[in-house]
């Protein structure tokens, strides 16, 4: 039987021993902690050098002060040089292997969870290989080496900076900060910088014991990448709100083995010297033993994905939210707001609001940022697409630095140019326009409204519903998607667009998918609108009139998906017997918190909801881009929304939420108007029928001739009075 000793500067309370077969050898393994005493560790090394077959050396104490990284390095060098008779190892190569493996496996299993993550390394020099691995997934890397090694309140912000620091580290080995500030104040400043960096990070790479001095504020919601985490620290991480621990140390024979212990066991069992062990040897041993890194959830399964969404003001009225602008707009001519509108189009993007509190029934949470670009629709549409592309790419760069894993485009930013294709090609993170869920939510809301109005006969089985629908703006991205879905449900669908050639192409494409669809094409909405039971408006008219609401059939449901709205409040007020809804807004799951976006609390536009659904699902990909929306994606995003607890919010109109009483009032007025129409049409039909049925009596020929010969004196006398009248 061979003996393996692991001597650690860590706590002696974590000591263990066991005897077990390993790689064909029987090993007795013991772990001895020295509670931070390097002198005690040195004595133990001298004792066991003559008794053990291999020694593992854990050179990290359970606590170090800021700027003490040089002490760690000196401890490691001195202790390793003390042993000359048997193989001694710190397990550095094996530790690097397991940590990198753990990170890559986590990235695969949890669906690219490290994409654009804000990662803080306590020591990049000690984890250079892992840092290069993380750089494959995220450019948001920070390294605390100057702070923890030298006590300097400065973080390195890239792999290049780490390399420069590493190349010159030997020049700084004896350096001390200048006495510009008192030492206690400098230490407090360094501590503040480190805590601030930890608060902003989403992933922290550090030995577990170095996190003992930090609490809920720094560790809540974080992913910790470490090695050899024991049960006591795991329980503390739970109290501190840590979501996930990626542990590079495997469990063997009921014990968590640090890399130094496992490497010493391999040396003892194989009889090889540390320098003769090849990477292939490690691969064969690790694969043969079936060891795995560990993913630990201290408080149960928790995961938080991150998104960003681009918004912009829809009109000059949005600028008046700012008090100074509101005051100036009251006393200054319109030229002031016009000038401000033009100026804001050039403004750099900024974070309007942080979004938190979104939680899916699956246990996944999402957080994000609403990033505003300053251009109104008028300013966006009057400039070339490249102008808007540059601002959207600047917003994408900001989203990446914030840690977002996907970004959505809102309102007019998704209709400019090629509708997101160019932005998706150039952006450093996946892009979606949200148009798939916008189309889905529009029809969801319209379907709900039709059911609540109860003016149409219910469908029989899987037959189409006996109603006629119209899509205004059918050649647009959302309009085309709505059309493809409506032809599967409605008896007849009228597609309206001034782009007649595109209409013909769209009709042909729809009939290839749905050959039995009944489609009517029109360049103007008013031609057929009086026959429609449902109208979906999805234009980019930017406030221009697209239909005459006075010609709409009583009881018609109009879903206005356009932003700005196609139907202003004054138009809607003219037809109280018609139900006009502002597309379908979505109620988010959980307890969402964000600044006001003009909707009730927890309710968002469908395009924003699509971005959130994709984040919750971990689908960090270009989902909806371009003008041709696949109806399969419309259906898929609807189903994913249901999976993650999305609900159709209370249907809203131009005056706010539409209640059951409002729908009842529209129904009553619609029925009255339809009845009045029926009465008006009935007498006309009756008179026509009477004229057709009454026989014409023929007079004798002599009587007819006499009447013709008689002059009409009476008629001549009455003529003046008739003219006067």
Coordinates of C-alpha atoms in Angstrom, one line a residue, residues 236-579:
X236 CA -22.2 30.1 3.4
X237 CA -22.6 30.8 -0.3
X238 CA -26.3 30.0 0.0
X239 CA -26.7 32.6 2.8
X240 CA -24.9 35.1 0.6
X241 CA -27.2 34.5 -2.4
X242 CA -24.7 32.9 -4.8
X243 CA -26.6 31.3 -7.7
X244 CA -24.1 28.8 -9.1
X245 CA -20.7 27.4 -8.2
X246 CA -18.6 25.9 -11.0
X247 CA -16.2 23.6 -9.1
X248 CA -13.2 22.2 -10.9
X249 CA -12.5 19.6 -8.2
X250 CA -14.1 16.2 -8.6
X251 CA -15.5 14.0 -5.9
X252 CA -13.7 10.6 -5.4
X253 CA -14.4 8.1 -2.7
X254 CA -16.8 10.5 -1.0
X255 CA -14.3 13.3 -0.7
X256 CA -13.8 16.5 -2.7
X257 CA -10.2 16.3 -3.9
X258 CA -8.2 19.4 -4.7
X259 CA -5.9 19.3 -7.7
X260 CA -2.8 18.9 -5.5
X261 CA -4.2 15.8 -3.7
X262 CA -5.4 14.1 -7.0
X263 CA -2.1 14.9 -8.7
X264 CA -0.2 13.4 -5.8
X265 CA -2.4 10.2 -6.0
X266 CA -1.6 9.9 -9.7
X267 CA 2.2 10.3 -9.1
X268 CA 2.1 7.7 -6.4
X269 CA 0.0 5.2 -8.4
X270 CA 2.0 5.5 -11.6
X271 CA 5.4 5.9 -10.0
X272 CA 6.3 8.7 -12.4
X273 CA 8.0 12.0 -11.7
X274 CA 5.8 15.2 -12.2
X275 CA 7.8 16.3 -15.2
X276 CA 7.3 13.0 -17.0
X277 CA 3.5 13.0 -16.9
X278 CA 2.1 14.1 -20.3
X279 CA -1.2 15.6 -21.1
X280 CA -2.2 12.4 -22.8
X281 CA -1.6 10.6 -19.5
X282 CA -3.9 13.0 -17.7
X283 CA -6.6 12.6 -20.4
X284 CA -6.5 8.8 -20.2
X285 CA -6.7 8.8 -16.4
X286 CA -9.5 11.4 -16.1
X287 CA -11.6 9.8 -18.8
X288 CA -11.0 6.3 -17.5
X289 CA -12.0 7.2 -13.9
X290 CA -15.2 9.0 -15.2
X291 CA -14.5 12.1 -13.1
X292 CA -16.6 15.2 -13.7
X293 CA -16.5 18.8 -12.6
X294 CA -19.3 19.9 -10.4
X295 CA -22.1 22.4 -11.0
X296 CA -23.5 23.3 -7.5
X297 CA -26.6 25.4 -6.8
X298 CA -26.4 26.6 -3.2
X299 CA -30.0 27.7 -3.0
X300 CA -31.5 25.4 -5.6
X301 CA -31.5 25.8 -9.3
X302 CA -31.2 29.4 -10.3
X303 CA -30.1 31.1 -13.5
X304 CA -30.2 34.7 -14.7
X305 CA -29.9 35.5 -18.4
X306 CA -29.3 39.0 -19.7
X307 CA -30.8 41.1 -22.5
X308 CA -30.9 44.6 -23.9
X309 CA -33.6 46.4 -25.9
X310 CA -33.4 49.5 -28.0
X311 CA -36.1 52.2 -27.6
X312 CA -36.5 55.7 -29.0
X313 CA -38.9 58.6 -28.6
X314 CA -42.0 58.3 -30.8
X315 CA -42.6 62.1 -31.0
X316 CA -41.6 65.4 -29.6
X317 CA -44.1 64.8 -26.7
X318 CA -41.7 62.3 -25.2
X319 CA -39.1 65.1 -24.7
X320 CA -41.5 67.0 -22.5
X321 CA -41.1 64.3 -19.8
X322 CA -38.0 66.3 -18.9
X323 CA -39.0 69.3 -16.7
X324 CA -36.7 71.9 -18.3
X325 CA -37.9 70.9 -21.8
X326 CA -41.5 71.0 -20.7
X327 CA -41.1 74.5 -19.2
X328 CA -39.2 75.8 -22.3
X329 CA -41.7 74.3 -24.7
X330 CA -44.5 76.4 -23.1
X331 CA -42.8 79.7 -23.5
X332 CA -40.8 79.2 -26.7
X333 CA -41.9 78.8 -30.3
X334 CA -42.2 75.4 -32.0
X335 CA -38.7 76.0 -33.4
X336 CA -37.3 75.0 -30.0
X337 CA -38.8 71.4 -30.1
X338 CA -37.9 71.1 -33.7
X339 CA -34.3 71.9 -33.1
X340 CA -34.2 69.6 -30.0
X341 CA -35.7 66.8 -32.1
X342 CA -32.9 67.2 -34.7
X343 CA -30.2 67.4 -32.0
X344 CA -31.4 64.3 -30.2
X345 CA -31.0 62.3 -33.4
X346 CA -27.3 62.7 -33.0
X347 CA -27.2 61.9 -29.3
X348 CA -25.2 58.8 -28.2
X349 CA -27.1 55.9 -26.8
X350 CA -27.8 55.8 -23.0
X351 CA -29.3 53.4 -20.5
X352 CA -32.9 54.6 -19.9
X353 CA -33.7 51.8 -17.4
X354 CA -32.5 48.6 -15.7
X355 CA -35.1 45.8 -15.9
X356 CA -35.2 43.3 -13.1
X357 CA -37.5 40.9 -11.3
X358 CA -38.5 38.8 -14.4
X359 CA -38.8 35.1 -13.4
X360 CA -40.1 32.2 -15.5
X361 CA -42.1 29.3 -14.0
X362 CA -39.1 27.2 -15.1
X363 CA -36.9 28.9 -12.5
X364 CA -34.9 31.0 -15.0
X365 CA -34.7 34.7 -14.3
X366 CA -33.9 37.5 -16.7
X367 CA -32.5 41.0 -16.3
X368 CA -31.7 43.6 -18.9
X369 CA -31.3 47.2 -19.9
X370 CA -33.5 49.5 -22.0
X371 CA -31.1 51.5 -24.2
X372 CA -32.4 54.7 -25.8
X373 CA -31.3 56.2 -29.1
X374 CA -32.5 59.7 -29.5
X375 CA -34.1 59.8 -33.0
X376 CA -37.9 60.2 -33.5
X377 CA -39.5 58.3 -36.4
X378 CA -39.5 61.5 -38.4
X379 CA -35.8 61.9 -37.9
X380 CA -35.0 58.2 -38.5
X381 CA -37.0 58.1 -41.7
X382 CA -35.6 61.3 -43.2
X383 CA -32.0 60.0 -42.9
X384 CA -30.1 57.2 -44.8
X385 CA -30.2 53.8 -43.1
X386 CA -26.5 53.9 -42.4
X387 CA -27.1 56.8 -40.0
X388 CA -29.4 54.7 -37.9
X389 CA -27.2 51.6 -38.3
X390 CA -24.3 53.5 -36.6
X391 CA -26.4 54.4 -33.6
X392 CA -27.8 50.9 -33.3
X393 CA -24.2 49.4 -33.4
X394 CA -23.2 51.9 -30.7
X395 CA -26.1 50.6 -28.6
X396 CA -25.0 47.0 -29.3
X397 CA -21.5 47.8 -28.1
X398 CA -23.0 49.3 -24.9
X399 CA -25.2 46.2 -24.5
X400 CA -22.2 43.9 -24.8
X401 CA -20.2 45.8 -22.1
X402 CA -23.2 45.7 -19.8
X403 CA -23.2 41.9 -20.2
X404 CA -26.3 41.4 -22.4
X405 CA -26.5 38.1 -24.3
X406 CA -29.1 39.2 -26.9
X407 CA -30.5 42.6 -28.0
X408 CA -33.9 43.5 -29.4
X409 CA -34.8 46.4 -31.7
X410 CA -37.9 48.4 -30.9
X411 CA -40.3 50.6 -32.8
X412 CA -38.8 52.3 -35.9
X413 CA -35.3 51.0 -35.3
X414 CA -36.4 47.6 -36.7
X415 CA -38.0 48.9 -40.0
X416 CA -35.0 51.0 -41.1
X417 CA -33.1 49.7 -44.1
X418 CA -33.1 45.9 -44.3
X419 CA -34.9 45.5 -41.0
X420 CA -32.1 44.3 -38.8
X421 CA -30.1 42.2 -41.2
X422 CA -27.1 44.6 -41.5
X423 CA -27.1 45.3 -37.7
X424 CA -27.2 41.6 -37.0
X425 CA -24.1 41.0 -39.2
X426 CA -22.1 43.8 -37.6
X427 CA -23.2 43.6 -34.0
X428 CA -21.1 41.8 -31.3
X429 CA -24.2 40.0 -29.9
X430 CA -27.3 38.3 -31.4
X431 CA -30.2 40.6 -32.6
X432 CA -33.9 40.2 -32.9
X433 CA -36.5 42.7 -34.1
X434 CA -39.4 41.2 -32.1
X435 CA -41.7 41.1 -35.1
X436 CA -42.6 37.4 -34.7
X437 CA -44.1 38.0 -31.2
X438 CA -45.6 41.3 -32.4
X439 CA -47.5 39.4 -35.1
X440 CA -48.5 36.6 -32.7
X441 CA -49.6 39.0 -29.9
X442 CA -51.6 41.1 -32.4
X443 CA -53.7 38.1 -33.5
X444 CA -53.8 36.8 -29.9
X445 CA -55.4 40.1 -28.8
X446 CA -57.7 40.3 -31.8
X447 CA -58.9 36.7 -31.2
X448 CA -59.6 37.5 -27.6
X449 CA -61.5 40.6 -28.5
X450 CA -63.6 38.8 -31.1
X451 CA -64.5 36.1 -28.5
X452 CA -65.5 38.6 -25.9
X453 CA -67.7 40.6 -28.4
X454 CA -69.7 37.4 -29.2
X455 CA -70.8 38.8 -32.6
X456 CA -69.5 35.9 -34.7
X457 CA -70.8 32.3 -34.8
X458 CA -68.4 29.9 -33.0
X459 CA -66.3 27.7 -35.2
X460 CA -67.3 24.1 -35.9
X461 CA -64.5 21.7 -35.1
X462 CA -61.4 22.6 -37.1
X463 CA -63.3 24.6 -39.8
X464 CA -62.4 28.2 -40.5
X465 CA -64.3 30.8 -38.6
X466 CA -67.0 32.6 -40.6
X467 CA -65.5 36.0 -40.7
X468 CA -63.6 38.3 -43.0
X469 CA -60.3 39.9 -42.1
X470 CA -58.2 42.6 -43.6
X471 CA -54.5 43.3 -43.1
X472 CA -53.5 46.9 -43.9
X473 CA -49.7 47.1 -44.6
X474 CA -49.7 43.4 -45.6
X475 CA -46.3 43.6 -47.4
X476 CA -44.5 44.7 -44.2
X477 CA -42.8 42.2 -41.9
X478 CA -45.5 42.0 -39.3
X479 CA -48.4 42.4 -41.8
X480 CA -47.2 39.5 -43.9
X481 CA -46.8 37.3 -40.9
X482 CA -50.3 38.2 -39.7
X483 CA -51.7 37.4 -43.2
X484 CA -50.0 34.0 -43.3
X485 CA -51.7 33.1 -40.0
X486 CA -55.1 34.7 -40.7
X487 CA -55.6 32.7 -43.9
X488 CA -55.6 29.6 -41.8
X489 CA -58.4 30.8 -39.6
X490 CA -60.6 33.2 -41.5
X491 CA -63.0 32.6 -44.3
X492 CA -61.6 35.4 -46.4
X493 CA -58.6 37.7 -46.0
X494 CA -58.1 41.0 -47.8
X495 CA -54.5 42.1 -48.2
X496 CA -53.9 45.9 -48.5
X497 CA -50.8 47.7 -49.6
X498 CA -49.8 50.4 -52.1
X499 CA -47.0 48.1 -53.2
X500 CA -49.0 46.1 -55.7
X501 CA -46.2 44.0 -57.1
X502 CA -45.3 42.9 -53.6
X503 CA -48.9 42.0 -52.9
X504 CA -49.0 39.7 -55.9
X505 CA -45.8 38.0 -54.8
X506 CA -47.1 37.7 -51.2
X507 CA -50.4 36.1 -52.5
X508 CA -48.5 33.6 -54.5
X509 CA -46.2 32.7 -51.6
X510 CA -49.2 32.3 -49.2
X511 CA -51.1 30.1 -51.7
X512 CA -48.1 27.8 -51.9
X513 CA -48.3 27.2 -48.2
X514 CA -52.1 27.4 -47.9
X515 CA -53.7 26.4 -51.3
X516 CA -57.3 26.6 -50.1
X517 CA -56.9 30.2 -48.7
X518 CA -59.4 32.8 -50.1
X519 CA -57.4 36.0 -50.7
X520 CA -58.5 39.4 -52.0
X521 CA -55.9 42.0 -53.0
X522 CA -56.4 45.8 -52.8
X523 CA -54.2 48.9 -53.0
X524 CA -56.7 50.9 -50.8
X525 CA -58.2 49.8 -47.5
X526 CA -61.5 51.7 -48.0
X527 CA -62.5 49.6 -51.1
X528 CA -63.5 46.5 -49.0
X529 CA -63.4 47.7 -45.4
X530 CA -67.2 47.9 -44.9
X531 CA -67.3 44.1 -45.1
X532 CA -64.6 43.3 -42.6
X533 CA -65.1 41.7 -39.1
X534 CA -61.4 42.2 -38.2
X535 CA -58.8 44.7 -39.4
X536 CA -55.1 44.5 -38.6
X537 CA -53.1 47.7 -39.3
X538 CA -49.4 47.2 -39.5
X539 CA -48.1 50.0 -41.5
X540 CA -45.1 52.4 -41.3
X541 CA -47.2 55.4 -42.2
X542 CA -45.9 57.4 -39.3
X543 CA -49.2 59.1 -38.5
X544 CA -50.6 59.3 -42.1
X545 CA -54.2 58.3 -42.6
X546 CA -54.5 54.7 -43.8
X547 CA -58.2 54.0 -43.6
X548 CA -61.6 55.7 -43.1
X549 CA -63.0 54.5 -39.8
X550 CA -66.4 55.8 -40.7
X551 CA -66.7 53.1 -43.4
X552 CA -65.9 50.3 -41.0
X553 CA -68.6 47.7 -40.2
X554 CA -70.2 48.1 -36.7
X555 CA -68.7 45.6 -34.3
X556 CA -65.4 45.3 -36.2
X557 CA -62.3 44.6 -34.2
X558 CA -59.3 46.8 -35.3
X559 CA -55.9 45.8 -34.1
X560 CA -53.4 48.7 -34.4
X561 CA -49.9 47.2 -34.4
X562 CA -48.2 50.3 -35.9
X563 CA -46.0 52.6 -33.9
X564 CA -46.9 55.5 -34.0
X565 CA -50.5 54.3 -34.1
X566 CA -52.4 54.4 -37.5
X567 CA -55.6 55.5 -35.7
X568 CA -55.3 58.5 -33.4
X569 CA -57.7 58.9 -30.5
X570 CA -59.8 61.5 -32.3
X571 CA -60.5 59.1 -35.1
X572 CA -61.4 56.2 -32.7
X573 CA -63.8 58.5 -30.8
X574 CA -65.9 58.8 -33.9
X575 CA -66.9 55.2 -33.9
X576 CA -68.0 54.0 -30.4
X577 CA -69.5 50.9 -32.0
X578 CA -66.1 49.7 -33.2
X579 CA -63.5 48.1 -30.9

